[in-house]
């Protein structure tokens, strides 16, 4: 039966590469799909995507509204356009189609005009997505709409398949909800590895055939996932099974030995309906092992597997109930008569947590050290944990590494201060979830006892996409955008201002330095009334913006905060082109004008430039692209120069009126008609009028041009003919023969100006002997039939008579009217044009009315002889179309000189700073309202740095995303590793110095020490390799513990040199200010306060336990050092302990024996809270962690909480005494306490401006670091 093969097909559909589709996985277990054509079509598409050969099923394509195959091209275009206008609805199926196929289809249908080849519809192959896959069958990294791919609704896809044949590698994708009222395609659904559990003995290895894959949607629930996994490896439906999730890795086969479940940290997976794949943080390449019962028993005992929770057994229901049988089931199956509905998508809404229960409602799972520790793994250095790529998440990994290596920020989180400052009720925040997720990630990265070399930050990404849907899925994103979002999110989650007051922004009322400083202080204080957090203390500075009105010289100064500094690169990419300029004045030659302008400039900017160079009004210039001697595109003011290629031909016509290429232009009743004039051969007369046949047989030649016809000229055909003749003079060397001449007395004649033309009907010829002979031209029927008649040699010439134009010659060409020339183009981009008789237009317009309309064109039809005389034969030797005068403006030559010098010199970070602070004039689309002039003005604007932060994040603006323009500047920017001096660029220091010299108390103005230079040192670089819309992100960072630079390439971490970070890929730079005082201000004070409390608590505990304290080795001091490892530039070994959890819960195990009472029994947790030796307010989460009451019971074995766990803390000073007398292996296996922080405060007594090398040598002598191969 066909249903059997269909069932087999469904199993095979999940065995392909990453292109697998997540659509409607529930149908994988159905056995009746063959009866439903719509379902079979979906399965066939799924199979084809996996690389299976699927025969065309015509029934599947015609089940829903059978596509019409006999449509015209215009009807097909209209049909696809109508279907594409359909909005995306969660649960719908859309298809991805490659632009490499879709663009030729657009060309064949006339939507686009290709400038190289002509494609006919019969040349179109079936829809093909092969270009989107690499050699291994994986999707390429970039799937940008309108650039790499197009998105089509299912109906439109079926239409294309019906018209052009069975598709190759179809890519159906589900529409899912992202955020509030946002829908998008799930372009990269998770692809999972599926293995089968086998009893292969105690030493068994992974064997068997290659493991299959299954692709699911992140919105699928766990039950659907379990069905998909089992149906991939088992055809039978009535075998009980359960599923194990194991550590990610590479597997040579699909048979997984039961003896390795423990070493791969297996844990059972539930089949909850209310939990989705996304909720469980399941990502691409996660492996699952399916265990089937054998002879009614399981292969392994789940209770013996560390991490196995309550068994989740999947026992399928009976195939038929007591009241059903096969035939009744067939009759009641709704899938036999209707298309299955796609699973609805439910987007979890962010929950707002109350401050009273913020800890208990945390959605971030606290990090705990794993109880499992393989003895063959090496404990890694803190801070060198790689972050696994979960599918185009390199942009996130690189940004996280840079922020995680910001020492002061790390101190804040690892000390636990952030838990006390969570602001879950902030409506602008994220319920504290981002801060908690980031804090847990920092604990992972800086764990001292971790053996893991990499970790996939799924928990963080889950919280990130929960509050920022733009980062959902597995598309590539901008690393700078993530940094901006994360810093802002952390700021709001940790904002110390619980209720923001309304603060009015102060205005500049004039004055000198003192008034300027007061305005800056008032602005900053107003900002701090609403914003106060660790991010403000570390990352936020203040810049000064100055606007000057060009008319009244009104000055407006404002001060605004910044969190990162975006610097433009001074060598902007330029658009260089040669413009063919045609002046209106016939005495002026047409010129080739070389221009250079910004790549993101518009044609309005270009016309402004040309107008200034040529001394004409920019609004009278009309720019248009020509292709194959036809006008191709109207380049109005909104078109960007960068959208045109270097080889495109661009004309610029000067007109005597407004060119009306600005969308804001309001047309007037007396405006001239602007229309194209086209040269054509005479069309032989036809017996019957046929507009389409004339259009089809018209043979054009030469180059068209633009003409402006006045309202009076447009009232008659003769007037338009004369207007064309006048403009035609520019394009032929025989322009004088366009007119009839006669000699008149100079005094009586009426002067008719005619540029560049000499008289023709009466000529004066100077012969070799010097005699002057008057000649007259006797015209024949055509211009080249002329006879020069020599007058009587004895006749005296009339000296006071000169030749003048009498009239234009008639019948040089036939003037024809054509319609359908919208934007001066006809037959382009799918438009149609046709000829129209003048008699019909006269009758339509009425007597005396203008005969022209919008979209008209004039054809000048020349017969063979006239064409040859005025323009030449095949070589057009008499034409002026290719005779252009070269023009180079001095501005262009100077720009070329500067560009050459800049290229030789290179770019430095100082150049970027100078470009940022350079004064510029606002554009016409970005006007400033002057309160004095009471109107919008093109003011001059200048930015200056007023106050700089302790941590300076610099964003090099390499990417340009202006509308359709997508580009990246790959120029190398030289930036210092040490000693970036901003002292002379920061206005606060300059103004403060002047005020201090004049005797003003600058401290009252909020200005700190002005003597200390503002010098910064680099500590992290986020780099981008490749082009826009794809590429790869990596990071360099300085480990502040070991003073060693590392290179982070997702999960791969290698040692590096600081100089390697200075390269052309640098995108984000992170600098730290040198200072004699600790950085961070209020944040540092809070960290110090927490440290003092911790030390006091440890001292009291040591006093209480001194009688029963375990022996201390001679190498250790009696008082444990709170910091877990040596610090750089740290005068003492003091530090902070890391809280083991962000929740306030009772320890799960009993405390160690203490001699606290007569009976020797240890106090309970509740009793310990009332211990009189402890401060009343000391038992917060940090102090509970530092007390370490909960040493675990060695008999309890707990499972790791994730696939890559950080390991127990062997060097914890509070655990050292226990380890000396206890079985270390047993204790390590069961230890579940938190991880201590690796960092401390920066209360440095060293001189930060001393020799850096000596500081590094001093720091290196304090530690013994493990060498890591590069």
JSON list of C-alpha atoms in Angstrom, two decimals, residues 104-225:
[
{"chain": "A", "resi": 104, "resn": "UNK", "atom": "CA", "xyz": [16.16, 35.51, -13.37]},
{"chain": "A", "resi": 105, "resn": "UNK", "atom": "CA", "xyz": [12.44, 34.88, -12.99]},
{"chain": "A", "resi": 106, "resn": "UNK", "atom": "CA", "xyz": [11.90, 38.59, -12.35]},
{"chain": "A", "resi": 107, "resn": "UNK", "atom": "CA", "xyz": [13.96, 39.40, -15.43]},
{"chain": "A", "resi": 108, "resn": "UNK", "atom": "CA", "xyz": [12.03, 36.94, -17.58]},
{"chain": "A", "resi": 109, "resn": "UNK", "atom": "CA", "xyz": [8.76, 38.44, -16.40]},
{"chain": "A", "resi": 110, "resn": "UNK", "atom": "CA", "xyz": [9.88, 42.01, -17.12]},
{"chain": "A", "resi": 111, "resn": "UNK", "atom": "CA", "xyz": [10.00, 43.06, -13.46]},
{"chain": "A", "resi": 112, "resn": "UNK", "atom": "CA", "xyz": [13.75, 43.69, -13.81]},
{"chain": "A", "resi": 113, "resn": "UNK", "atom": "CA", "xyz": [15.87, 44.47, -16.84]},
{"chain": "A", "resi": 114, "resn": "UNK", "atom": "CA", "xyz": [19.20, 42.73, -16.83]},
{"chain": "A", "resi": 115, "resn": "UNK", "atom": "CA", "xyz": [21.99, 44.79, -18.34]},
{"chain": "A", "resi": 116, "resn": "UNK", "atom": "CA", "xyz": [23.98, 41.80, -19.56]},
{"chain": "A", "resi": 117, "resn": "UNK", "atom": "CA", "xyz": [21.68, 39.04, -20.75]},
{"chain": "A", "resi": 118, "resn": "UNK", "atom": "CA", "xyz": [18.10, 38.66, -21.87]},
{"chain": "A", "resi": 119, "resn": "UNK", "atom": "CA", "xyz": [16.15, 35.84, -20.25]},
{"chain": "A", "resi": 120, "resn": "UNK", "atom": "CA", "xyz": [12.92, 34.42, -21.62]},
{"chain": "A", "resi": 121, "resn": "UNK", "atom": "CA", "xyz": [10.33, 32.64, -19.53]},
{"chain": "A", "resi": 122, "resn": "UNK", "atom": "CA", "xyz": [10.93, 29.35, -21.34]},
{"chain": "A", "resi": 123, "resn": "UNK", "atom": "CA", "xyz": [14.53, 29.51, -20.06]},
{"chain": "A", "resi": 124, "resn": "UNK", "atom": "CA", "xyz": [13.41, 29.40, -16.41]},
{"chain": "A", "resi": 125, "resn": "UNK", "atom": "CA", "xyz": [14.29, 26.14, -14.64]},
{"chain": "A", "resi": 126, "resn": "UNK", "atom": "CA", "xyz": [12.36, 24.69, -11.67]},
{"chain": "A", "resi": 127, "resn": "UNK", "atom": "CA", "xyz": [12.77, 26.52, -8.35]},
{"chain": "A", "resi": 128, "resn": "UNK", "atom": "CA", "xyz": [16.25, 25.74, -7.08]},
{"chain": "A", "resi": 129, "resn": "UNK", "atom": "CA", "xyz": [17.84, 26.44, -3.68]},
{"chain": "A", "resi": 130, "resn": "UNK", "atom": "CA", "xyz": [21.09, 24.59, -4.31]},
{"chain": "A", "resi": 131, "resn": "UNK", "atom": "CA", "xyz": [23.08, 27.82, -4.05]},
{"chain": "A", "resi": 132, "resn": "UNK", "atom": "CA", "xyz": [22.06, 28.16, -0.40]},
{"chain": "A", "resi": 133, "resn": "UNK", "atom": "CA", "xyz": [23.90, 24.98, 0.64]},
{"chain": "A", "resi": 134, "resn": "UNK", "atom": "CA", "xyz": [27.57, 24.21, 1.01]},
{"chain": "A", "resi": 135, "resn": "UNK", "atom": "CA", "xyz": [29.31, 21.02, -0.07]},
{"chain": "A", "resi": 136, "resn": "UNK", "atom": "CA", "xyz": [28.30, 19.28, 3.17]},
{"chain": "A", "resi": 137, "resn": "UNK", "atom": "CA", "xyz": [24.63, 20.11, 2.68]},
{"chain": "A", "resi": 138, "resn": "UNK", "atom": "CA", "xyz": [24.52, 22.80, 5.36]},
{"chain": "A", "resi": 139, "resn": "UNK", "atom": "CA", "xyz": [22.78, 26.10, 4.91]},
{"chain": "A", "resi": 140, "resn": "UNK", "atom": "CA", "xyz": [25.04, 29.06, 4.25]},
{"chain": "A", "resi": 141, "resn": "UNK", "atom": "CA", "xyz": [25.50, 31.63, 6.99]},
{"chain": "A", "resi": 142, "resn": "UNK", "atom": "CA", "xyz": [23.69, 34.49, 5.27]},
{"chain": "A", "resi": 143, "resn": "UNK", "atom": "CA", "xyz": [19.97, 34.31, 4.50]},
{"chain": "A", "resi": 144, "resn": "UNK", "atom": "CA", "xyz": [19.10, 37.99, 4.24]},
{"chain": "A", "resi": 145, "resn": "UNK", "atom": "CA", "xyz": [15.76, 38.77, 2.62]},
{"chain": "A", "resi": 146, "resn": "UNK", "atom": "CA", "xyz": [15.95, 40.65, -0.69]},
{"chain": "A", "resi": 147, "resn": "UNK", "atom": "CA", "xyz": [19.70, 40.02, -0.79]},
{"chain": "A", "resi": 148, "resn": "UNK", "atom": "CA", "xyz": [20.21, 36.25, -0.57]},
{"chain": "A", "resi": 149, "resn": "UNK", "atom": "CA", "xyz": [16.66, 34.93, -0.49]},
{"chain": "A", "resi": 150, "resn": "UNK", "atom": "CA", "xyz": [13.01, 35.80, -0.89]},
{"chain": "A", "resi": 151, "resn": "UNK", "atom": "CA", "xyz": [10.14, 34.59, 1.28]},
{"chain": "A", "resi": 152, "resn": "UNK", "atom": "CA", "xyz": [7.03, 33.19, -0.38]},
{"chain": "A", "resi": 153, "resn": "UNK", "atom": "CA", "xyz": [3.79, 32.01, 1.18]},
{"chain": "A", "resi": 154, "resn": "UNK", "atom": "CA", "xyz": [2.92, 28.40, 0.59]},
{"chain": "A", "resi": 155, "resn": "UNK", "atom": "CA", "xyz": [0.33, 29.22, -2.08]},
{"chain": "A", "resi": 156, "resn": "UNK", "atom": "CA", "xyz": [2.83, 31.27, -4.11]},
{"chain": "A", "resi": 157, "resn": "UNK", "atom": "CA", "xyz": [5.37, 28.45, -3.87]},
{"chain": "A", "resi": 158, "resn": "UNK", "atom": "CA", "xyz": [2.85, 25.95, -5.21]},
{"chain": "A", "resi": 159, "resn": "UNK", "atom": "CA", "xyz": [2.12, 28.28, -8.11]},
{"chain": "A", "resi": 160, "resn": "UNK", "atom": "CA", "xyz": [5.79, 28.48, -9.09]},
{"chain": "A", "resi": 161, "resn": "UNK", "atom": "CA", "xyz": [6.18, 24.70, -8.80]},
{"chain": "A", "resi": 162, "resn": "UNK", "atom": "CA", "xyz": [3.14, 24.18, -11.02]},
{"chain": "A", "resi": 163, "resn": "UNK", "atom": "CA", "xyz": [4.46, 26.63, -13.64]},
{"chain": "A", "resi": 164, "resn": "UNK", "atom": "CA", "xyz": [8.10, 25.60, -13.75]},
{"chain": "A", "resi": 165, "resn": "UNK", "atom": "CA", "xyz": [8.43, 22.06, -12.37]},
{"chain": "A", "resi": 166, "resn": "UNK", "atom": "CA", "xyz": [9.46, 20.03, -9.34]},
{"chain": "A", "resi": 167, "resn": "UNK", "atom": "CA", "xyz": [11.68, 22.12, -7.02]},
{"chain": "A", "resi": 168, "resn": "UNK", "atom": "CA", "xyz": [15.25, 21.36, -6.02]},
{"chain": "A", "resi": 169, "resn": "UNK", "atom": "CA", "xyz": [15.98, 21.50, -2.28]},
{"chain": "A", "resi": 170, "resn": "UNK", "atom": "CA", "xyz": [12.79, 23.23, -1.14]},
{"chain": "A", "resi": 171, "resn": "UNK", "atom": "CA", "xyz": [13.02, 25.12, 2.15]},
{"chain": "A", "resi": 172, "resn": "UNK", "atom": "CA", "xyz": [9.66, 25.32, 3.91]},
{"chain": "A", "resi": 173, "resn": "UNK", "atom": "CA", "xyz": [9.76, 27.24, 7.15]},
{"chain": "A", "resi": 174, "resn": "UNK", "atom": "CA", "xyz": [7.24, 27.89, 9.91]},
{"chain": "A", "resi": 175, "resn": "UNK", "atom": "CA", "xyz": [6.12, 31.35, 10.92]},
{"chain": "A", "resi": 176, "resn": "UNK", "atom": "CA", "xyz": [6.67, 31.87, 14.63]},
{"chain": "A", "resi": 177, "resn": "UNK", "atom": "CA", "xyz": [5.80, 34.72, 16.96]},
{"chain": "A", "resi": 178, "resn": "UNK", "atom": "CA", "xyz": [8.68, 36.76, 18.29]},
{"chain": "A", "resi": 179, "resn": "UNK", "atom": "CA", "xyz": [7.95, 39.36, 20.93]},
{"chain": "A", "resi": 180, "resn": "UNK", "atom": "CA", "xyz": [4.84, 41.48, 20.93]},
{"chain": "A", "resi": 181, "resn": "UNK", "atom": "CA", "xyz": [2.91, 41.39, 17.64]},
{"chain": "A", "resi": 182, "resn": "UNK", "atom": "CA", "xyz": [6.01, 40.32, 15.72]},
{"chain": "A", "resi": 183, "resn": "UNK", "atom": "CA", "xyz": [6.22, 37.38, 13.37]},
{"chain": "A", "resi": 184, "resn": "UNK", "atom": "CA", "xyz": [9.14, 35.98, 11.43]},
{"chain": "A", "resi": 185, "resn": "UNK", "atom": "CA", "xyz": [10.29, 32.81, 9.74]},
{"chain": "A", "resi": 186, "resn": "UNK", "atom": "CA", "xyz": [12.29, 30.31, 11.73]},
{"chain": "A", "resi": 187, "resn": "UNK", "atom": "CA", "xyz": [15.09, 30.18, 9.20]},
{"chain": "A", "resi": 188, "resn": "UNK", "atom": "CA", "xyz": [17.44, 28.02, 11.24]},
{"chain": "A", "resi": 189, "resn": "UNK", "atom": "CA", "xyz": [15.45, 25.56, 13.35]},
{"chain": "A", "resi": 190, "resn": "UNK", "atom": "CA", "xyz": [17.50, 23.35, 15.70]},
{"chain": "A", "resi": 191, "resn": "UNK", "atom": "CA", "xyz": [18.94, 20.23, 14.14]},
{"chain": "A", "resi": 192, "resn": "UNK", "atom": "CA", "xyz": [19.38, 17.42, 16.65]},
{"chain": "A", "resi": 193, "resn": "UNK", "atom": "CA", "xyz": [21.47, 14.24, 16.62]},
{"chain": "A", "resi": 194, "resn": "UNK", "atom": "CA", "xyz": [19.63, 10.99, 17.33]},
{"chain": "A", "resi": 195, "resn": "UNK", "atom": "CA", "xyz": [21.30, 7.84, 18.66]},
{"chain": "A", "resi": 196, "resn": "UNK", "atom": "CA", "xyz": [19.98, 4.52, 19.96]},
{"chain": "A", "resi": 197, "resn": "UNK", "atom": "CA", "xyz": [21.01, 3.02, 23.31]},
{"chain": "A", "resi": 198, "resn": "UNK", "atom": "CA", "xyz": [22.61, -0.42, 23.04]},
{"chain": "A", "resi": 199, "resn": "UNK", "atom": "CA", "xyz": [24.00, -2.86, 25.61]},
{"chain": "A", "resi": 200, "resn": "UNK", "atom": "CA", "xyz": [27.54, -3.19, 24.23]},
{"chain": "A", "resi": 201, "resn": "UNK", "atom": "CA", "xyz": [29.26, -4.31, 27.39]},
{"chain": "A", "resi": 202, "resn": "UNK", "atom": "CA", "xyz": [31.25, -2.38, 29.97]},
{"chain": "A", "resi": 203, "resn": "UNK", "atom": "CA", "xyz": [33.95, -1.35, 27.47]},
{"chain": "A", "resi": 204, "resn": "UNK", "atom": "CA", "xyz": [31.70, -0.76, 24.52]},
{"chain": "A", "resi": 205, "resn": "UNK", "atom": "CA", "xyz": [32.32, 2.12, 22.13]},
{"chain": "A", "resi": 206, "resn": "UNK", "atom": "CA", "xyz": [30.01, 4.12, 19.92]},
{"chain": "A", "resi": 207, "resn": "UNK", "atom": "CA", "xyz": [29.49, 2.13, 16.74]},
{"chain": "A", "resi": 208, "resn": "UNK", "atom": "CA", "xyz": [26.95, 1.51, 14.04]},
{"chain": "A", "resi": 209, "resn": "UNK", "atom": "CA", "xyz": [25.88, 3.40, 10.95]},
{"chain": "A", "resi": 210, "resn": "UNK", "atom": "CA", "xyz": [26.00, 7.23, 10.88]},
{"chain": "A", "resi": 211, "resn": "UNK", "atom": "CA", "xyz": [23.49, 8.76, 13.23]},
{"chain": "A", "resi": 212, "resn": "UNK", "atom": "CA", "xyz": [20.48, 10.51, 11.70]},
{"chain": "A", "resi": 213, "resn": "UNK", "atom": "CA", "xyz": [19.32, 14.05, 12.35]},
{"chain": "A", "resi": 214, "resn": "UNK", "atom": "CA", "xyz": [15.92, 15.43, 13.15]},
{"chain": "A", "resi": 215, "resn": "UNK", "atom": "CA", "xyz": [14.94, 19.08, 12.83]},
{"chain": "A", "resi": 216, "resn": "UNK", "atom": "CA", "xyz": [12.30, 20.61, 15.05]},
{"chain": "A", "resi": 217, "resn": "UNK", "atom": "CA", "xyz": [10.88, 24.02, 15.70]},
{"chain": "A", "resi": 218, "resn": "UNK", "atom": "CA", "xyz": [11.80, 25.93, 18.84]},
{"chain": "A", "resi": 219, "resn": "UNK", "atom": "CA", "xyz": [8.06, 26.27, 19.41]},
{"chain": "A", "resi": 220, "resn": "UNK", "atom": "CA", "xyz": [7.44, 22.50, 19.37]},
{"chain": "A", "resi": 221, "resn": "UNK", "atom": "CA", "xyz": [6.58, 21.06, 22.75]},
{"chain": "A", "resi": 222, "resn": "UNK", "atom": "CA", "xyz": [8.59, 18.28, 24.32]},
{"chain": "A", "resi": 223, "resn": "UNK", "atom": "CA", "xyz": [6.05, 15.63, 23.46]},
{"chain": "A", "resi": 224, "resn": "UNK", "atom": "CA", "xyz": [6.34, 16.52, 19.79]},
{"chain": "A", "resi": 225, "resn": "UNK", "atom": "CA", "xyz": [10.11, 16.40, 20.10]}
]
